[in-house]
Coordinates of N, CA, C and O in Angstrom, one line a residue:
M15 N 7.9 -51.8 -35.4 CA 6.4 -51.6 -35.8 C 6.4 -50.3 -35.7 O 7.1 -50.2 -34.7
A16 N 6.4 -49.5 -36.8 CA 6.1 -48.0 -36.5 C 5.1 -47.3 -35.8 O 3.5 -47.8 -36.4
V17 N 4.9 -46.1 -35.4 CA 3.4 -45.8 -35.0 C 3.0 -44.6 -35.7 O 3.7 -43.8 -36.5
P18 N 2.3 -44.5 -36.1 CA 2.1 -44.0 -36.9 C 1.4 -42.5 -36.7 O 1.3 -41.6 -35.6
F19 N 2.2 -41.4 -37.8 CA 2.2 -39.9 -37.3 C 1.3 -39.2 -36.4 O 1.1 -38.4 -35.9
E20 N -0.4 -39.6 -37.0 CA -1.3 -38.6 -36.6 C -1.9 -39.3 -34.9 O -2.1 -38.5 -34.6
A21 N -0.9 -40.3 -34.5 CA -1.0 -40.4 -33.0 C -0.2 -39.6 -32.1 O -0.2 -39.4 -30.7
L22 N 1.3 -38.6 -33.0 CA 1.5 -37.8 -32.1 C 1.4 -36.8 -32.1 O 1.6 -35.2 -31.5
I23 N 0.2 -35.9 -33.1 CA -0.4 -34.8 -33.4 C -0.7 -34.3 -31.7 O -0.9 -33.4 -31.3
P24 N -1.6 -35.1 -31.1 CA -2.5 -34.9 -30.2 C -1.0 -34.6 -28.6 O -1.1 -33.4 -27.7
Y25 N -0.1 -34.9 -29.0 CA 1.3 -35.0 -27.7 C 1.6 -33.3 -28.6 O 2.2 -33.1 -27.3
G26 N 1.9 -33.4 -29.8 CA 2.6 -31.8 -30.2 C 1.6 -30.8 -29.6 O 2.3 -30.3 -29.2
I27 N 0.3 -31.0 -29.8 CA -0.8 -29.9 -29.2 C -0.9 -29.8 -27.5 O -0.1 -28.4 -27.4
I28 N -0.4 -30.8 -27.1 CA -0.1 -30.6 -25.7 C 0.9 -30.1 -24.8 O 0.8 -28.9 -24.1
L29 N 2.1 -30.9 -25.3 CA 3.2 -29.9 -25.1 C 3.4 -28.4 -25.8 O 4.2 -27.4 -25.4
A30 N 2.8 -27.9 -26.8 CA 2.5 -26.5 -27.3 C 1.8 -25.9 -26.2 O 2.5 -24.5 -26.0
M31 N 0.9 -26.2 -26.0 CA -0.2 -25.4 -24.5 C 0.5 -25.7 -23.0 O 0.5 -24.1 -22.8
F32 N 1.5 -26.6 -22.7 CA 2.2 -26.0 -21.6 C 3.3 -25.4 -22.0 O 3.5 -24.6 -21.3
G33 N 3.9 -25.1 -23.5 CA 5.2 -24.6 -23.4 C 4.5 -22.7 -23.6 O 5.1 -22.2 -22.6
A34 N 3.2 -22.9 -24.3 CA 2.6 -21.2 -24.0 C 2.4 -21.2 -22.9 O 2.1 -19.9 -22.2
T35 N 1.4 -21.7 -21.6 CA 1.2 -21.5 -20.4 C 2.4 -21.3 -19.7 O 2.4 -19.9 -19.5
G36 N 3.4 -22.0 -20.0 CA 4.5 -21.7 -19.0 C 5.3 -20.0 -19.5 O 5.7 -19.2 -18.6
A37 N 5.5 -20.0 -20.8 CA 5.8 -18.6 -21.4 C 5.0 -17.7 -20.5 O 5.3 -16.6 -20.2
G38 N 3.5 -17.7 -20.8 CA 2.5 -16.9 -20.1 C 2.7 -16.4 -18.9 O 2.2 -15.0 -19.0
L39 N 2.4 -17.4 -17.8 CA 2.7 -17.0 -17.0 C 4.4 -16.5 -16.4 O 4.6 -15.6 -15.7
S40 N 5.5 -16.7 -17.0 CA 6.6 -16.1 -17.5 C 6.9 -14.6 -17.3 O 7.4 -14.0 -16.2
K41 N 6.1 -14.5 -18.5 CA 6.3 -13.0 -18.6 C 4.7 -12.2 -17.6 O 5.4 -10.9 -17.7
L42 N 4.2 -12.9 -17.5 CA 3.0 -12.2 -16.1 C 3.6 -11.6 -14.9 O 4.1 -10.6 -14.9
K43 N 4.5 -12.8 -14.3 CA 5.5 -12.3 -13.5 C 6.9 -11.4 -14.1 O 6.6 -10.7 -12.7
H44 N 7.2 -11.2 -15.0 CA 7.9 -10.1 -15.0 C 7.3 -9.2 -15.5 O 8.1 -8.1 -15.3
W45 N 6.3 -9.0 -16.0 CA 5.7 -7.8 -16.6 C 5.0 -7.4 -14.2 O 5.1 -5.9 -14.2
N46 N 4.8 -8.1 -13.9 CA 4.3 -7.6 -12.5 C 5.5 -7.5 -11.3 O 5.4 -6.5 -10.4
N47 N 6.7 -7.5 -11.9 CA 7.8 -7.0 -10.9 C 8.8 -5.6 -12.0 O 9.5 -5.4 -11.4
G48 N 7.9 -5.0 -12.6 CA 8.5 -3.5 -13.4 C 9.5 -4.5 -14.4 O 10.0 -3.1 -14.2
G49 N 9.5 -5.1 -15.2 CA 10.4 -5.5 -15.6 C 12.0 -6.3 -14.9 O 12.7 -6.4 -15.8
K50 N 11.6 -6.8 -13.9 CA 13.0 -6.8 -13.2 C 12.9 -8.5 -13.3 O 11.6 -9.0 -12.7
R51 N 13.7 -9.0 -12.5 CA 13.3 -10.3 -12.5 C 13.3 -10.8 -11.1 O 13.1 -9.7 -9.8
A52 N 12.5 -11.7 -10.9 CA 12.0 -12.3 -9.4 C 12.3 -12.2 -8.2 O 13.8 -13.1 -8.8
R53 N 12.3 -11.9 -7.3 CA 12.9 -11.8 -6.4 C 12.6 -13.6 -5.4 O 11.8 -14.3 -5.8
R54 N 14.0 -14.4 -5.0 CA 14.1 -15.4 -4.4 C 14.6 -15.3 -3.3 O 14.7 -14.4 -2.9
S55 N 13.9 -15.9 -2.4 CA 14.0 -16.5 -0.8 C 14.1 -14.7 0.0 O 15.2 -14.7 0.5
L56 N 13.1 -14.4 0.2 CA 13.2 -13.4 0.4 C 12.5 -13.7 2.2 O 12.5 -14.5 2.7
D57 N 13.9 -13.0 3.2 CA 13.3 -12.7 4.1 C 13.1 -11.1 4.6 O 12.5 -10.4 4.3
Q58 N 13.0 -11.4 6.0 CA 12.0 -10.3 6.7 C 12.8 -8.4 6.2 O 11.6 -7.8 5.9
W59 N 14.0 -8.7 6.2 CA 14.2 -7.2 5.7 C 14.7 -6.7 4.1 O 13.8 -5.5 3.8
D60 N 14.7 -8.2 3.3 CA 13.9 -7.8 1.9 C 12.1 -7.1 1.5 O 12.4 -6.3 0.8
R61 N 11.4 -7.6 2.3 CA 10.2 -7.6 2.7 C 9.8 -6.2 3.2 O 9.2 -5.0 2.7
Q62 N 10.7 -5.7 4.5 CA 10.5 -4.5 4.9 C 11.0 -2.8 4.0 O 10.0 -2.2 3.8
M63 N 12.3 -3.9 3.1 CA 12.6 -2.4 2.5 C 11.8 -2.7 0.7 O 11.3 -1.3 0.8
M64 N 11.1 -4.0 0.7 CA 9.8 -3.3 -0.7 C 9.1 -2.7 0.0 O 8.7 -2.2 -1.0
D65 N 8.7 -3.1 0.5 CA 7.2 -2.6 1.5 C 7.8 -0.8 1.8 O 6.7 -0.1 1.5
R66 N 8.8 0.1 2.1 CA 9.2 1.1 1.9 C 9.8 1.5 0.5 O 8.7 2.8 -0.2
D67 N 9.8 0.7 0.1 CA 10.1 1.2 -2.0 C 8.9 1.5 -2.7 O 8.3 2.7 -3.1
R68 N 8.0 0.6 -1.9 CA 6.3 0.8 -2.5 C 5.5 1.8 -2.2 O 4.7 2.5 -2.3
R69 N 6.2 2.3 -0.7 CA 5.4 3.6 -0.2 C 6.1 4.6 -0.7 O 5.3 6.2 -1.1
L70 N 7.5 4.4 -1.3 CA 8.1 6.0 -1.7 C 7.7 6.1 -3.3 O 7.4 7.2 -3.6
T71 N 7.5 4.9 -3.6 CA 7.8 4.7 -5.5 C 6.2 4.9 -5.4 O 5.9 5.3 -7.0
G72 N 5.7 3.9 -4.8 CA 4.2 3.3 -5.2 C 3.7 2.3 -6.1 O 3.3 1.7 -6.5
Y73 N 5.1 1.6 -6.2 CA 5.5 0.4 -7.3 C 6.2 -0.2 -6.3 O 7.2 0.1 -5.8
L74 N 5.8 -1.6 -6.2 CA 6.8 -3.0 -5.3 C 8.1 -3.2 -5.4 O 8.9 -2.6 -4.5
R75 N 9.1 -2.7 -6.7 CA 9.7 -3.1 -7.1 C 11.2 -1.5 -7.6 O 12.0 -1.5 -7.8
G76 N 10.3 -0.6 -7.3 CA 10.4 0.3 -7.4 C 11.8 1.0 -6.6 O 11.0 1.2 -5.2
Q77 N 12.9 2.2 -7.0 CA 13.5 2.0 -5.9 C 13.4 4.0 -6.2 O 13.5 4.5 -7.6
S78 N 13.8 4.7 -6.1 CA 14.3 6.1 -5.4 C 15.7 6.5 -5.4 O 15.8 5.8 -4.4
D79 N 16.4 7.1 -5.7 CA 17.6 8.2 -5.5 C 17.9 9.3 -4.9 O 18.3 9.9 -4.9
A80 N 16.4 9.7 -5.0 CA 16.0 10.9 -4.4 C 16.4 11.3 -2.8 O 16.0 10.3 -1.9
P81 N 16.9 12.9 -2.6 CA 17.8 12.4 -0.8 C 16.4 12.7 -0.2 O 16.6 12.9 0.9
I82 N 15.5 13.3 -0.7 CA 14.8 14.1 0.0 C 13.2 13.2 -0.5 O 13.1 13.4 -1.2
A83 N 12.5 12.6 0.8 CA 11.6 11.8 0.5 C 10.0 13.1 0.2 O 10.3 14.1 0.5
P84 N 8.8 12.1 -0.8 CA 8.3 13.5 -1.6 C 7.1 13.3 -0.3 O 7.4 13.0 0.9
A85 N 6.7 14.6 -0.5 CA 5.5 15.6 0.3 C 4.5 14.6 0.9 O 4.0 13.5 -0.1
G86 N 4.1 14.5 2.1 CA 3.4 13.3 2.1 C 3.5 11.8 2.8 O 2.7 11.3 3.7
F87 N 4.8 11.9 2.4 CA 5.8 10.6 3.1 C 5.7 10.3 4.8 O 6.0 9.4 5.2
E88 N 6.1 11.2 5.4 CA 5.9 11.3 6.4 C 4.8 11.2 7.5 O 5.3 10.8 8.5
L89 N 3.8 11.1 6.6 CA 2.5 11.3 7.7 C 2.4 8.9 7.0 O 1.5 8.6 7.1
N90 N 2.9 8.8 5.7 CA 2.7 7.6 5.7 C 3.4 6.1 6.3 O 4.9 5.8 6.4
N91 N 2.9 5.8 7.9 CA 3.6 5.2 8.7 C 3.4 3.8 7.9 O 1.9 3.3 8.1
P92 N 4.4 3.0 8.4 CA 3.8 1.3 7.6 C 3.3 0.5 9.6 O 2.7 -0.3 8.9
W93 N 3.4 1.1 10.2 CA 3.4 0.4 11.5 C 2.1 0.5 11.6 O 0.9 1.4 11.9
R94 N 1.4 -0.4 12.5 CA -0.1 -1.0 12.2 C -1.1 -0.5 14.1 O -0.1 -0.8 14.8
V95 N -1.5 -0.3 13.8 CA -1.7 0.2 15.3 C -3.3 -0.2 15.8 O -3.5 -0.8 15.2
E96 N -3.2 -0.7 17.0 CA -4.1 -2.0 17.2 C -5.3 -1.3 17.9 O -5.1 0.1 18.7
K97 N -7.0 -1.4 17.5 CA -8.0 -0.7 17.3 C -7.8 -0.9 19.4 O -8.1 -2.3 19.9
R98 N -8.7 0.2 19.5 CA -8.8 0.3 21.3 C -10.7 -0.6 21.7 O -11.5 -1.0 20.7
F99 N -10.7 -1.1 22.6 CA -11.6 -1.7 22.9 C -13.2 -0.7 23.4 O -13.8 -1.3 23.3
A100 N -12.6 0.6 24.5 CA -13.2 0.8 23.9 C -14.4 1.5 23.0 O -14.9 1.7 22.5

């Protein structure tokens, strides 16, 4: 007993929507990472270096090969100081 092809059209639409959503999310993640692949299994060192790169270049995945830090970087301290109770 054959299945009428009209019954398969909704499944094709659903499959196309899942594919479009997956491709869109993949492109968005690629765009957010500055055109680079997403990083996997980050440890504390990787997060620290990503934060340093963000403070140096302004982008989370940006890197700089300049031997001298830009002006103002000496005041750009990542350490958070606790607020005093007084």
